[in-house]
PDB file of C-alpha atoms in Angstrom:
ATOM      1  CA  UNK A   1      52.435 -19.645  -3.119  1.00  0.00           C
ATOM      2  CA  UNK A   2      52.869 -16.465  -3.371  1.00  0.00           C
ATOM      3  CA  UNK A   3      50.733 -13.883  -2.001  1.00  0.00           C
ATOM      4  CA  UNK A   4      48.970 -12.932  -5.216  1.00  0.00           C
ATOM      5  CA  UNK A   5      48.431 -16.259  -5.920  1.00  0.00           C
ATOM      6  CA  UNK A   6      46.758 -16.696  -2.760  1.00  0.00           C
ATOM      7  CA  UNK A   7      44.971 -14.278  -3.172  1.00  0.00           C
ATOM      8  CA  UNK A   8      43.883 -14.645  -6.761  1.00  0.00           C
ATOM      9  CA  UNK A   9      43.103 -18.359  -5.846  1.00  0.00           C
ATOM     10  CA  UNK A  10      40.666 -17.077  -3.735  1.00  0.00           C
ATOM     11  CA  UNK A  11      39.042 -14.501  -5.640  1.00  0.00           C
ATOM     12  CA  UNK A  12      38.187 -17.300  -8.187  1.00  0.00           C
ATOM     13  CA  UNK A  13      36.488 -19.471  -5.163  1.00  0.00           C
ATOM     14  CA  UNK A  14      34.493 -16.614  -4.048  1.00  0.00           C
ATOM     15  CA  UNK A  15      33.522 -15.796  -7.418  1.00  0.00           C
ATOM     16  CA  UNK A  16      32.518 -19.515  -8.121  1.00  0.00           C
ATOM     17  CA  UNK A  17      30.456 -18.693  -4.922  1.00  0.00           C
ATOM     18  CA  UNK A  18      28.352 -16.161  -5.801  1.00  0.00           C
ATOM     19  CA  UNK A  19      28.249 -17.815  -9.198  1.00  0.00           C
ATOM     20  CA  UNK A  20      26.165 -20.724  -8.083  1.00  0.00           C
ATOM     21  CA  UNK A  21      24.528 -18.950  -5.650  1.00  0.00           C
ATOM     22  CA  UNK A  22      22.852 -17.007  -8.778  1.00  0.00           C
ATOM     23  CA  UNK A  23      22.733 -20.030 -10.550  1.00  0.00           C
ATOM     24  CA  UNK A  24      20.419 -21.303  -8.057  1.00  0.00           C
ATOM     25  CA  UNK A  25      18.031 -18.924  -7.833  1.00  0.00           C
ATOM     26  CA  UNK A  26      14.636 -19.613  -8.529  1.00  0.00           C
ATOM     27  CA  UNK A  27      13.988 -17.744 -12.063  1.00  0.00           C
ATOM     28  CA  UNK A  28       9.909 -17.716 -10.764  1.00  0.00           C
ATOM     29  CA  UNK A  29       8.620 -14.704  -9.499  1.00  0.00           C
ATOM     30  CA  UNK A  30       7.502 -15.628  -5.842  1.00  0.00           C
ATOM     31  CA  UNK A  31       3.458 -16.548  -4.438  1.00  0.00           C
ATOM     32  CA  UNK A  32       3.998 -13.412  -1.923  1.00  0.00           C
ATOM     33  CA  UNK A  33       0.563 -13.751   0.624  1.00  0.00           C
ATOM     34  CA  UNK A  34      -1.726 -10.636  -0.220  1.00  0.00           C
ATOM     35  CA  UNK A  35      -3.226 -10.187   3.048  1.00  0.00           C
ATOM     36  CA  UNK A  36      -6.891  -9.536   2.571  1.00  0.00           C
ATOM     37  CA  UNK A  37      -8.608  -6.585   3.334  1.00  0.00           C
ATOM     38  CA  UNK A  38     -11.179  -6.422   6.152  1.00  0.00           C
ATOM     39  CA  UNK A  39     -12.712  -2.725   3.962  1.00  0.00           C
ATOM     40  CA  UNK A  40     -12.222  -1.669   1.153  1.00  0.00           C
ATOM     41  CA  UNK A  41     -12.612   2.286   0.220  1.00  0.00           C
ATOM     42  CA  UNK A  42     -13.354   3.259  -3.442  1.00  0.00           C
ATOM     43  CA  UNK A  43     -11.335   6.700  -4.094  1.00  0.00           C
ATOM     44  CA  UNK A  44     -13.898   8.143  -7.257  1.00  0.00           C
ATOM     45  CA  UNK A  45     -13.101  11.317  -7.858  1.00  0.00           C
ATOM     46  CA  UNK A  46      -9.797  13.306  -7.836  1.00  0.00           C
ATOM     47  CA  UNK A  47     -11.221  16.840  -6.052  1.00  0.00           C
ATOM     48  CA  UNK A  48      -9.996  18.027  -2.550  1.00  0.00           C
ATOM     49  CA  UNK A  49     -13.031  18.815  -1.187  1.00  0.00           C
ATOM     50  CA  UNK A  50     -12.274  20.187   2.115  1.00  0.00           C
ATOM     51  CA  UNK A  51     -14.963  21.133   4.382  1.00  0.00           C
ATOM     52  CA  UNK A  52     -16.220  24.916   4.384  1.00  0.00           C
ATOM     53  CA  UNK A  53     -15.311  24.045   9.017  1.00  0.00           C
ATOM     54  CA  UNK A  54     -12.140  23.586  10.114  1.00  0.00           C
ATOM     55  CA  UNK A  55     -12.882  19.714  11.091  1.00  0.00           C
ATOM     56  CA  UNK A  56     -13.667  18.161   8.148  1.00  0.00           C
ATOM     57  CA  UNK A  57     -15.894  15.216   8.963  1.00  0.00           C
ATOM     58  CA  UNK A  58     -16.963  14.025   6.263  1.00  0.00           C
ATOM     59  CA  UNK A  59     -16.035  10.254   5.169  1.00  0.00           C
ATOM     60  CA  UNK A  60     -16.861   8.213   1.758  1.00  0.00           C
ATOM     61  CA  UNK A  61     -20.157   6.552   3.403  1.00  0.00           C
ATOM     62  CA  UNK A  62     -19.253   5.619   6.589  1.00  0.00           C
ATOM     63  CA  UNK A  63     -21.386   7.393  10.110  1.00  0.00           C
ATOM     64  CA  UNK A  64     -20.347   7.443  14.045  1.00  0.00           C
ATOM     65  CA  UNK A  65     -23.144   9.566  16.076  1.00  0.00           C
ATOM     66  CA  UNK A  66     -23.109  12.708  14.751  1.00  0.00           C
ATOM     67  CA  UNK A  67     -19.787  13.648  14.190  1.00  0.00           C
ATOM     68  CA  UNK A  68     -18.235  11.311  10.949  1.00  0.00           C
ATOM     69  CA  UNK A  69     -20.922  10.643   8.389  1.00  0.00           C
ATOM     70  CA  UNK A  70     -21.377  10.254   4.826  1.00  0.00           C
ATOM     71  CA  UNK A  71     -20.681  13.652   2.162  1.00  0.00           C
ATOM     72  CA  UNK A  72     -23.921  15.084   1.439  1.00  0.00           C
ATOM     73  CA  UNK A  73     -22.507  14.864  -3.171  1.00  0.00           C
ATOM     74  CA  UNK A  74     -21.792  11.651  -1.928  1.00  0.00           C
ATOM     75  CA  UNK A  75     -18.088  11.364  -3.219  1.00  0.00           C
ATOM     76  CA  UNK A  76     -15.095   9.708  -2.156  1.00  0.00           C
ATOM     77  CA  UNK A  77     -12.248  11.880  -2.205  1.00  0.00           C
ATOM     78  CA  UNK A  78      -8.073  10.526  -0.887  1.00  0.00           C
ATOM     79  CA  UNK A  79      -8.652  13.151   2.325  1.00  0.00           C
ATOM     80  CA  UNK A  80     -12.825  11.695   3.191  1.00  0.00           C
ATOM     81  CA  UNK A  81     -11.301   8.170   2.375  1.00  0.00           C
ATOM     82  CA  UNK A  82      -8.187   8.541   5.017  1.00  0.00           C
ATOM     83  CA  UNK A  83     -10.784  10.008   7.206  1.00  0.00           C
ATOM     84  CA  UNK A  84     -13.223   7.208   7.235  1.00  0.00           C
ATOM     85  CA  UNK A  85     -10.000   4.872   7.660  1.00  0.00           C
ATOM     86  CA  UNK A  86      -9.007   6.500  10.749  1.00  0.00           C
ATOM     87  CA  UNK A  87     -11.475   6.892  12.187  1.00  0.00           C
ATOM     88  CA  UNK A  88     -12.834   2.613  11.464  1.00  0.00           C
ATOM     89  CA  UNK A  89     -12.676   0.796  14.363  1.00  0.00           C
ATOM     90  CA  UNK A  90     -11.339  -2.123  15.010  1.00  0.00           C
ATOM     91  CA  UNK A  91     -12.904  -4.435  14.017  1.00  0.00           C
ATOM     92  CA  UNK A  92     -13.577  -3.115   9.899  1.00  0.00           C
ATOM     93  CA  UNK A  93      -9.323  -3.261   9.630  1.00  0.00           C
ATOM     94  CA  UNK A  94      -7.664  -4.100   7.952  1.00  0.00           C
ATOM     95  CA  UNK A  95      -8.916  -1.477   5.876  1.00  0.00           C
ATOM     96  CA  UNK A  96      -7.845  -0.755   1.964  1.00  0.00           C
ATOM     97  CA  UNK A  97      -7.792   2.198   0.065  1.00  0.00           C
ATOM     98  CA  UNK A  98      -8.460   1.940  -3.758  1.00  0.00           C
ATOM     99  CA  UNK A  99      -8.901   3.815  -6.650  1.00  0.00           C
ATOM    100  CA  UNK A 100     -11.680   4.047  -9.224  1.00  0.00           C
ATOM    101  CA  UNK A 101     -10.757   7.479 -11.503  1.00  0.00           C
ATOM    102  CA  UNK A 102     -12.798   7.730 -14.489  1.00  0.00           C
ATOM    103  CA  UNK A 103     -10.757   9.155 -17.137  1.00  0.00           C
ATOM    104  CA  UNK A 104     -12.452  12.226 -17.787  1.00  0.00           C
ATOM    105  CA  UNK A 105     -11.622  13.347 -13.960  1.00  0.00           C
TER     106      UNK A 105
END
């Protein structure tokens, strides 16, 4: 057998193997396990309401002593949700941040 024929045969065999493996793959979407969040923080505004001070200590609804406390306006911004997720104790983890923003916001 010449080198060209061997090369063609090898390419054909590789093609058959790849084709067979493609057919063997299921076409349905695989089931993926979703981690259950211990705490869910829901962002409800697109505003970026940073405190006027250098230290932003407003959270969405979590209180930790006198340092971190819910914002007086009751809004949960992404900034506040991230801050809250960072200061919550390990017992509250995993933490999910979800969005429920009104269409007019």
